[in-house]
Amino acid sequence: MITGNKKDIAKLLPYVSARLGTALNYIAETDFSNVENGEYHLDGDTVYVRVDRYTTEPKDNKKPESHNAYIDVQYLGEGTEKIYYAAKAEEHKVIEDYAADRDLLFYADAGEKDSVTLGDGVFAIFFPWELHRPGCHAVHGGCAVQKIVVKALAE
């Protein structure tokens, strides 16, 4: 997992792949106050964006997830959200497998000990070898968020 602030993305670009660079540049250059919910393709199916609005939930209501084919760059246009994460390990058991259709696997509780809080320009990058549990409360009672997930093909 890599985390940073939107204002510092240019410093990271020399160290990432072209696809991940496209994803990060989109985060850096976009004013999300004018972006509607939906899916937008930046480079066909190799780099695309999903924008959604929702309210965060307690950690126990969310399931850890991972993706086999895509790297996630997660960012909030508004609100505050906590994402718990852990390295994927053999003991983590898949409970729902949508890998063939949606590149999405859900897991039983992963016992994540680490977290990152999104908001105030913070982004997080999750790779296929990592579990992440997004959409969790960062503030008591939850928060309405605008979530931006840029998916970059990991090949």
Coordinates of N, CA, C and O in Angstrom, one line a residue:
M1 N 0.9 -1.2 0.0 CA 0.0 0.0 0.0 C 0.9 1.2 0.0 O 1.9 1.3 0.7
I2 N 0.5 2.1 -0.8 CA 1.2 3.4 -0.9 C 0.2 4.5 -0.6 O -1.0 4.4 -1.1
T3 N 0.5 5.5 0.2 CA -0.4 6.6 0.5 C 0.4 7.9 0.3 O 1.6 7.9 0.4
G4 N -0.4 8.9 0.1 CA 0.2 10.2 -0.1 C -0.8 11.3 -0.2 O -2.0 11.0 0.0
N5 N -0.4 12.5 -0.5 CA -1.4 13.6 -0.7 C -1.4 14.0 -2.1 O -0.4 14.0 -2.8
K6 N -2.6 14.4 -2.6 CA -2.8 14.8 -3.9 C -1.8 15.9 -4.4 O -1.3 15.8 -5.5
K7 N -1.5 16.8 -3.5 CA -0.6 17.9 -3.9 C 0.9 17.4 -4.2 O 1.6 18.1 -4.8
D8 N 1.2 16.1 -3.8 CA 2.5 15.6 -3.9 C 2.6 14.5 -5.0 O 3.7 13.9 -5.1
I9 N 1.6 14.3 -5.8 CA 1.6 13.2 -6.8 C 2.7 13.4 -7.8 O 3.3 12.4 -8.2
A10 N 3.0 14.6 -8.2 CA 4.1 14.8 -9.2 C 5.4 14.2 -8.7 O 6.2 13.7 -9.5
K11 N 5.7 14.2 -7.4 CA 6.9 13.6 -6.8 C 6.9 12.1 -7.0 O 8.0 11.5 -7.0
L12 N 5.8 11.4 -7.0 CA 5.7 10.0 -7.1 C 5.7 9.5 -8.5 O 6.2 8.4 -8.8
L13 N 5.4 10.3 -9.5 CA 5.2 9.8 -10.9 C 6.5 9.2 -11.5 O 6.3 8.2 -12.2
P14 N 7.7 9.7 -11.2 CA 8.8 9.0 -11.8 C 9.1 7.6 -11.4 O 9.8 6.8 -12.0
Y15 N 8.4 7.1 -10.3 CA 8.6 5.8 -9.7 C 7.5 4.8 -10.0 O 7.6 3.7 -9.5
V16 N 6.5 5.2 -10.8 CA 5.4 4.3 -11.1 C 5.3 3.9 -12.5 O 5.8 4.6 -13.4
S17 N 4.5 2.9 -12.8 CA 4.3 2.5 -14.2 C 3.4 3.6 -15.0 O 2.8 4.4 -14.3
A18 N 3.4 3.5 -16.3 CA 2.6 4.4 -17.1 C 1.1 4.4 -16.7 O 0.5 5.4 -16.6
R19 N 0.6 3.2 -16.5 CA -0.8 3.1 -16.2 C -1.1 3.7 -14.8 O -2.1 4.4 -14.6
L20 N -0.3 3.4 -13.8 CA -0.5 3.9 -12.5 C -0.3 5.5 -12.6 O -1.0 6.2 -11.9
G21 N 0.6 5.9 -13.4 CA 0.8 7.3 -13.6 C -0.4 8.0 -14.2 O -0.8 9.1 -13.8
T22 N -1.1 7.4 -15.1 CA -2.3 7.9 -15.7 C -3.4 8.0 -14.6 O -4.1 9.1 -14.5
A23 N -3.5 7.0 -13.7 CA -4.4 7.0 -12.6 C -4.1 8.2 -11.7 O -5.0 8.9 -11.3
L24 N -2.9 8.3 -11.3 CA -2.5 9.4 -10.3 C -2.6 10.8 -10.9 O -3.1 11.7 -10.3
N25 N -2.3 10.9 -12.2 CA -2.5 12.2 -12.9 C -3.9 12.6 -12.9 O -4.3 13.8 -12.7
Y26 N -4.8 11.6 -13.1 CA -6.3 11.9 -13.1 C -6.7 12.5 -11.7 O -7.4 13.5 -11.6
I27 N -6.2 11.9 -10.6 CA -6.5 12.3 -9.3 C -6.0 13.8 -9.1 O -6.6 14.7 -8.6
A28 N -4.7 14.0 -9.6 CA -4.1 15.3 -9.4 C -4.7 16.4 -10.1 O -4.8 17.5 -9.7
E29 N -5.3 16.1 -11.3 CA -5.7 17.2 -12.2 C -7.2 17.4 -12.2 O -7.7 18.3 -12.8
T30 N -8.0 16.6 -11.5 CA -9.4 16.6 -11.6 C -10.1 17.4 -10.4 O -9.7 17.1 -9.2
D31 N -11.0 18.2 -10.7 CA -11.8 18.9 -9.7 C -13.1 18.0 -9.5 O -14.0 18.1 -10.4
F32 N -13.1 17.2 -8.5 CA -14.2 16.2 -8.4 C -15.6 16.8 -8.0 O -16.6 16.2 -8.0
S33 N -15.6 18.1 -7.6 CA -16.9 18.7 -7.3 C -17.8 18.8 -8.6 O -19.0 19.0 -8.4
N34 N -17.2 18.6 -9.7 CA -18.0 18.7 -11.0 C -18.1 17.3 -11.7 O -18.6 17.2 -12.8
V35 N -17.7 16.2 -11.0 CA -17.8 14.9 -11.6 C -19.0 14.1 -11.0 O -19.2 14.0 -9.8
E36 N -19.8 13.7 -11.9 CA -21.0 12.9 -11.6 C -20.7 11.5 -11.3 O -19.6 11.0 -11.7
N37 N -21.5 10.8 -10.5 CA -21.3 9.3 -10.3 C -21.3 8.6 -11.6 O -22.0 9.0 -12.6
G38 N -20.5 7.6 -11.7 CA -20.5 6.8 -12.9 C -19.1 6.2 -13.1 O -18.2 6.3 -12.3
E39 N -18.9 5.6 -14.3 CA -17.7 5.0 -14.7 C -17.1 5.7 -15.9 O -17.9 6.0 -16.9
Y40 N -15.9 6.0 -15.9 CA -15.2 6.8 -17.0 C -13.9 6.1 -17.4 O -13.1 5.7 -16.5
H41 N -13.7 5.9 -18.7 CA -12.6 5.2 -19.2 C -11.5 6.2 -19.6 O -11.8 7.0 -20.4
L42 N -10.3 6.1 -19.0 CA -9.2 7.0 -19.3 C -8.3 6.4 -20.3 O -7.7 7.2 -21.1
D43 N -8.2 5.1 -20.4 CA -7.4 4.4 -21.4 C -8.1 3.0 -21.6 O -7.5 2.0 -21.2
G44 N -9.2 3.0 -22.2 CA -9.9 1.8 -22.5 C -10.2 1.0 -21.2 O -10.6 1.7 -20.2
D45 N -10.0 -0.3 -21.2 CA -10.2 -1.1 -20.0 C -8.9 -1.1 -19.1 O -8.9 -1.8 -18.1
T46 N -7.8 -0.5 -19.6 CA -6.6 -0.6 -18.8 C -6.5 0.4 -17.7 O -5.9 0.2 -16.6
V47 N -7.2 1.6 -17.8 CA -7.3 2.5 -16.7 C -8.7 3.2 -16.8 O -9.0 3.8 -17.8
Y48 N -9.5 2.9 -15.7 CA -10.8 3.5 -15.7 C -11.1 4.0 -14.3 O -10.4 3.6 -13.3
V49 N -12.2 4.8 -14.2 CA -12.5 5.4 -12.9 C -14.0 5.1 -12.6 O -14.8 5.1 -13.4
R50 N -14.2 4.8 -11.3 CA -15.6 4.7 -10.8 C -15.8 5.8 -9.7 O -15.0 5.9 -8.8
V51 N -16.8 6.6 -9.9 CA -17.1 7.6 -8.9 C -18.5 7.3 -8.3 O -19.4 7.0 -9.0
D52 N -18.6 7.4 -7.0 CA -19.8 7.0 -6.3 C -19.9 7.9 -5.0 O -19.0 8.3 -4.5
R53 N -21.2 8.0 -4.6 CA -21.4 8.7 -3.3 C -22.1 7.7 -2.4 O -23.0 6.9 -2.8
Y54 N -21.7 7.6 -1.1 CA -22.3 6.8 -0.1 C -22.0 7.2 1.3 O -21.2 8.2 1.4
T55 N -22.5 6.6 2.3 CA -22.2 6.9 3.7 C -21.4 5.8 4.2 O -21.7 4.6 4.0
T56 N -20.3 6.1 4.9 CA -19.4 5.1 5.5 C -20.2 4.3 6.5 O -21.3 4.7 7.0
E57 N -19.7 3.1 6.8 CA -20.3 2.1 7.7 C -19.3 1.7 8.8 O -18.1 1.8 8.6
P58 N -19.8 1.0 9.9 CA -18.9 0.5 10.8 C -18.0 -0.6 10.2 O -18.5 -1.3 9.3
K59 N -16.8 -0.8 10.7 CA -15.9 -1.8 10.1 C -16.5 -3.2 10.0 O -16.3 -3.9 9.0
D60 N -17.2 -3.6 11.0 CA -17.8 -4.9 11.0 C -18.9 -5.1 10.0 O -19.2 -6.3 9.6
N61 N -19.4 -4.1 9.4 CA -20.4 -4.2 8.3 C -19.7 -4.3 6.9 O -20.4 -4.6 6.0
K62 N -18.5 -4.1 6.8 CA -17.7 -4.2 5.6 C -16.9 -5.4 5.5 O -16.5 -5.9 6.6
K63 N -16.6 -5.9 4.3 CA -15.8 -7.1 4.1 C -14.4 -6.7 3.5 O -14.4 -5.9 2.6
P64 N -13.4 -7.4 3.9 CA -12.1 -7.2 3.3 C -12.2 -7.7 1.8 O -13.0 -8.6 1.5
E65 N -11.5 -7.0 0.9 CA -11.6 -7.4 -0.5 C -10.2 -7.3 -1.1 O -9.3 -6.7 -0.6
S66 N -10.1 -7.9 -2.3 CA -8.9 -7.8 -3.1 C -9.3 -7.9 -4.6 O -10.4 -8.2 -4.9
H67 N -8.3 -7.6 -5.4 CA -8.5 -7.7 -6.9 C -7.3 -8.4 -7.5 O -6.1 -8.2 -7.0
N68 N -7.5 -9.2 -8.5 CA -6.4 -10.0 -9.1 C -5.7 -9.2 -10.2 O -4.5 -9.3 -10.4
A69 N -6.5 -8.5 -11.0 CA -6.0 -7.9 -12.2 C -5.7 -6.4 -12.1 O -4.9 -5.9 -12.9
Y70 N -6.3 -5.7 -11.2 CA -6.2 -4.2 -11.1 C -5.6 -3.7 -9.8 O -5.9 -4.3 -8.8
I71 N -4.9 -2.6 -10.0 CA -4.5 -1.8 -8.8 C -5.5 -0.8 -8.6 O -6.1 -0.2 -9.5
D72 N -5.9 -0.5 -7.3 CA -6.8 0.5 -6.9 C -6.1 1.8 -6.4 O -5.3 1.7 -5.6
V73 N -6.5 2.9 -7.0 CA -6.1 4.2 -6.4 C -7.4 4.8 -5.8 O -8.3 5.1 -6.6
Q74 N -7.4 4.9 -4.5 CA -8.7 5.3 -3.9 C -8.5 6.8 -3.3 O -7.4 7.1 -2.7
Y75 N -9.5 7.6 -3.5 CA -9.4 9.0 -3.2 C -10.8 9.5 -2.9 O -11.8 9.0 -3.4
L76 N -11.0 10.5 -2.0 CA -12.3 11.1 -1.7 C -12.3 12.5 -2.3 O -11.4 13.3 -2.0
G77 N -13.4 12.8 -3.0 CA -13.7 14.2 -3.4 C -14.2 15.0 -2.3 O -14.0 16.2 -2.2
E78 N -14.9 14.3 -1.4 CA -15.4 14.9 -0.1 C -15.7 13.9 0.9 O -15.8 12.7 0.6
G79 N -15.6 14.3 2.2 CA -15.8 13.4 3.3 C -14.6 12.8 3.9 O -13.5 13.2 3.5
T80 N -14.7 11.9 4.8 CA -13.6 11.2 5.5 C -14.0 9.7 5.6 O -15.1 9.4 6.0
E81 N -13.0 8.9 5.3 CA -13.3 7.4 5.3 C -12.0 6.7 5.8 O -10.9 7.1 5.5
K82 N -12.2 5.6 6.5 CA -11.1 4.8 7.0 C -11.0 3.5 6.1 O -12.1 2.9 5.9
I83 N -9.8 3.1 5.7 CA -9.7 1.9 5.0 C -8.7 1.0 5.8 O -7.5 1.5 6.0
Y84 N -9.1 -0.1 6.2 CA -8.2 -1.1 6.9 C -7.5 -1.9 5.8 O -8.1 -2.2 4.8
Y85 N -6.3 -2.3 6.1 CA -5.6 -3.1 5.1 C -4.6 -4.1 5.7 O -4.2 -3.9 6.9
A86 N -4.2 -5.1 4.9 CA -3.3 -6.1 5.4 C -2.7 -6.8 4.1 O -3.4 -6.9 3.1
A87 N -1.5 -7.4 4.3 CA -1.0 -8.2 3.2 C -1.8 -9.5 3.1 O -2.2 -10.1 4.1
K88 N -2.1 -9.9 1.8 CA -2.9 -11.1 1.6 C -2.0 -12.3 2.0 O -0.8 -12.3 1.6
A89 N -2.6 -13.2 2.7 CA -1.9 -14.4 3.2 C -2.7 -15.6 3.0 O -4.0 -15.5 2.8
E90 N -2.1 -16.8 3.0 CA -2.8 -18.0 2.8 C -4.0 -18.3 3.7 O -5.0 -18.9 3.4
E91 N -3.8 -17.8 5.0 CA -4.9 -18.0 5.9 C -6.2 -17.2 5.7 O -7.2 -17.4 6.3
H92 N -6.1 -16.2 4.8 CA -7.3 -15.4 4.5 C -8.1 -16.1 3.5 O -7.7 -16.5 2.4
K93 N -9.4 -16.4 3.9 CA -10.3 -17.3 3.1 C -11.3 -16.4 2.3 O -12.0 -15.6 2.9
V94 N -11.4 -16.7 1.0 CA -12.3 -16.1 0.2 C -13.7 -16.6 0.5 O -13.9 -17.8 0.6
I95 N -14.7 -15.7 0.7 CA -16.0 -16.1 1.0 C -17.0 -15.8 -0.1 O -18.1 -16.3 -0.2
E96 N -16.6 -14.8 -1.0 CA -17.4 -14.5 -2.2 C -16.4 -14.2 -3.3 O -15.5 -13.4 -3.2
D97 N -16.5 -14.9 -4.4 CA -15.6 -14.8 -5.5 C -16.3 -14.3 -6.8 O -17.1 -15.0 -7.4
Y98 N -16.0 -13.0 -7.1 CA -16.5 -12.4 -8.3 C -15.4 -12.1 -9.3 O -15.5 -11.2 -10.1
A99 N -14.3 -12.8 -9.2 CA -13.1 -12.5 -9.9 C -13.3 -12.5 -11.4 O -12.8 -11.7 -12.2
A100 N -14.0 -13.5 -11.9 CA -14.2 -13.7 -13.3 C -15.0 -12.5 -13.9 O -14.7 -12.1 -15.1
D101 N -16.0 -12.0 -13.2 CA -16.9 -11.0 -13.8 C -16.5 -9.6 -13.4 O -16.6 -8.7 -14.2
R102 N -16.0 -9.4 -12.2 CA -15.8 -8.0 -11.7 C -14.4 -7.8 -11.0 O -14.2 -6.8 -10.4
D103 N -13.5 -8.8 -11.2 CA -12.2 -8.7 -10.5 C -12.3 -8.3 -9.0 O -11.7 -7.4 -8.6
L104 N -13.2 -9.0 -8.3 CA -13.5 -8.7 -6.9 C -13.6 -10.0 -6.1 O -14.3 -10.9 -6.5
L105 N -12.8 -10.1 -5.0 CA -12.9 -11.2 -4.1 C -13.2 -10.6 -2.7 O -12.5 -9.6 -2.3
F106 N -14.1 -11.2 -2.0 CA -14.4 -10.8 -0.6 C -13.9 -11.9 0.3 O -13.9 -13.1 0.0
Y107 N -13.4 -11.5 1.5 CA -12.8 -12.4 2.4 C -13.5 -12.4 3.8 O -14.2 -11.4 4.1
A108 N -13.3 -13.5 4.5 CA -13.7 -13.5 6.0 C -12.8 -12.5 6.7 O -11.9 -12.0 6.1
D109 N -13.1 -12.2 7.9 CA -12.4 -11.2 8.7 C -10.9 -11.4 8.5 O -10.4 -12.5 8.7
A110 N -10.1 -10.4 8.1 CA -8.7 -10.5 7.8 C -7.8 -10.1 9.0 O -6.6 -10.2 9.0
G111 N -8.5 -9.6 10.1 CA -7.7 -9.2 11.3 C -6.8 -8.0 11.0 O -5.7 -7.9 11.6
E112 N -7.2 -7.1 10.1 CA -6.3 -6.0 9.7 C -5.9 -5.2 11.0 O -6.8 -4.8 11.7
K113 N -4.7 -4.8 11.1 CA -4.2 -4.0 12.2 C -3.9 -2.6 11.8 O -3.7 -1.7 12.6
D114 N -3.7 -2.4 10.5 CA -3.3 -1.1 9.9 C -4.5 -0.5 9.2 O -5.4 -1.1 8.7
S115 N -4.5 0.9 9.1 CA -5.5 1.6 8.4 C -4.9 2.9 7.9 O -3.9 3.4 8.3
V116 N -5.6 3.5 6.9 CA -5.3 4.8 6.4 C -6.7 5.5 6.4 O -7.7 5.0 6.1
T117 N -6.6 6.8 6.7 CA -7.8 7.7 6.7 C -7.7 8.6 5.4 O -6.7 9.3 5.3
L118 N -8.7 8.4 4.6 CA -8.8 9.3 3.4 C -9.6 10.5 3.7 O -10.5 10.5 4.5
G119 N -9.2 11.6 3.1 CA -9.9 12.9 3.3 C -8.8 13.9 3.2 O -7.6 13.6 3.3
D120 N -9.1 15.2 3.0 CA -8.1 16.3 3.0 C -7.0 16.0 2.0 O -5.8 16.2 2.3
G121 N -7.3 15.4 0.9 CA -6.3 15.2 -0.2 C -5.5 13.9 -0.1 O -4.7 13.7 -1.0
V122 N -5.8 13.1 0.8 CA -5.0 11.8 1.0 C -5.6 10.8 0.0 O -6.8 10.6 -0.1
F123 N -4.7 10.1 -0.7 CA -5.0 8.9 -1.5 C -4.3 7.7 -1.0 O -3.3 7.8 -0.3
A124 N -4.8 6.5 -1.4 CA -4.2 5.3 -1.1 C -4.2 4.4 -2.3 O -5.2 4.3 -3.1
I125 N -3.1 3.6 -2.5 CA -2.9 2.7 -3.7 C -2.9 1.3 -3.1 O -2.0 1.0 -2.2
F126 N -3.7 0.4 -3.6 CA -3.8 -1.0 -3.1 C -3.4 -1.9 -4.3 O -4.0 -1.8 -5.4
F127 N -2.5 -2.8 -4.1 CA -2.0 -3.7 -5.1 C -2.7 -5.1 -5.0 O -3.3 -5.4 -3.9
P128 N -2.7 -5.9 -6.0 CA -3.4 -7.2 -5.9 C -2.9 -8.1 -4.8 O -3.7 -9.0 -4.4
W129 N -1.8 -7.9 -4.2 CA -1.3 -8.8 -3.1 C -1.8 -8.2 -1.7 O -1.3 -8.7 -0.7
E130 N -2.7 -7.2 -1.7 CA -3.1 -6.6 -0.5 C -4.6 -6.7 -0.3 O -5.3 -6.6 -1.3
L131 N -5.1 -6.9 0.9 CA -6.5 -6.9 1.2 C -6.8 -5.5 1.7 O -5.9 -4.8 2.3
H132 N -8.0 -5.0 1.4 CA -8.4 -3.7 1.9 C -9.9 -3.7 2.2 O -10.6 -4.4 1.6
R133 N -10.2 -3.0 3.3 CA -11.6 -2.9 3.7 C -12.1 -1.4 3.7 O -12.0 -0.7 4.6
P134 N -12.5 -1.0 2.5 CA -12.9 0.4 2.3 C -14.3 0.7 2.9 O -15.0 -0.2 3.2
G135 N -14.6 2.0 2.9 CA -15.9 2.5 3.3 C -16.2 2.5 4.7 O -17.4 2.5 5.1
C136 N -15.2 2.4 5.6 CA -15.4 2.4 7.1 C -15.5 3.7 7.7 O -14.8 4.7 7.2
H137 N -16.2 3.8 8.8 CA -16.3 5.1 9.6 C -14.9 5.6 10.0 O -14.1 4.8 10.5
A138 N -14.6 6.8 9.8 CA -13.4 7.5 10.3 C -13.9 8.4 11.4 O -13.0 8.8 12.2
V139 N -15.1 8.8 11.4 CA -15.7 9.7 12.4 C -16.9 9.0 13.0 O -17.6 8.2 12.3
H140 N -17.2 9.2 14.3 CA -18.3 8.6 14.9 C -19.6 8.9 14.2 O -19.9 10.0 13.9
G141 N -20.4 7.9 13.9 CA -21.7 8.0 13.3 C -21.6 8.0 11.7 O -22.6 8.1 11.1
G142 N -20.4 8.0 11.2 CA -20.2 7.9 9.8 C -20.2 9.2 9.1 O -20.3 10.3 9.7
C143 N -20.0 9.2 7.8 CA -19.8 10.4 7.0 C -20.2 10.1 5.5 O -19.9 9.0 5.0
A144 N -20.9 11.1 4.9 CA -21.2 11.0 3.5 C -19.9 11.3 2.7 O -19.2 12.2 3.1
V145 N -19.6 10.5 1.7 CA -18.4 10.6 1.0 C -18.7 10.6 -0.5 O -19.7 10.1 -1.0
Q146 N -17.8 11.2 -1.3 CA -17.7 11.0 -2.7 C -16.4 10.3 -2.9 O -15.3 10.7 -2.6
K147 N -16.6 9.0 -3.4 CA -15.4 8.1 -3.5 C -15.0 8.0 -5.0 O -15.9 7.8 -5.8
I148 N -13.7 8.1 -5.2 CA -13.2 8.0 -6.5 C -12.2 6.8 -6.5 O -11.3 6.8 -5.6
V149 N -12.4 5.8 -7.3 CA -11.5 4.6 -7.4 C -11.1 4.6 -8.8 O -11.9 4.3 -9.7
V150 N -9.8 4.8 -9.0 CA -9.2 4.6 -10.4 C -8.5 3.3 -10.4 O -7.7 2.9 -9.5
K151 N -8.9 2.5 -11.4 CA -8.5 1.1 -11.6 C -7.4 1.1 -12.7 O -7.7 1.5 -13.8
A152 N -6.2 0.6 -12.4 CA -5.1 0.5 -13.3 C -4.7 -1.0 -13.5 O -4.4 -1.6 -12.5
L153 N -4.8 -1.5 -14.7 CA -4.4 -2.9 -15.0 C -3.0 -3.1 -14.5 O -2.1 -2.4 -14.8
A154 N -2.8 -4.2 -13.7 CA -1.6 -4.5 -13.0 C -0.6 -5.2 -13.9 O 0.6 -5.3 -13.5
E155 N -0.9 -5.6 -15.1 CA 0.0 -6.4 -16.0 C 1.2 -5.5 -16.4 O 1.1 -4.4 -16.7

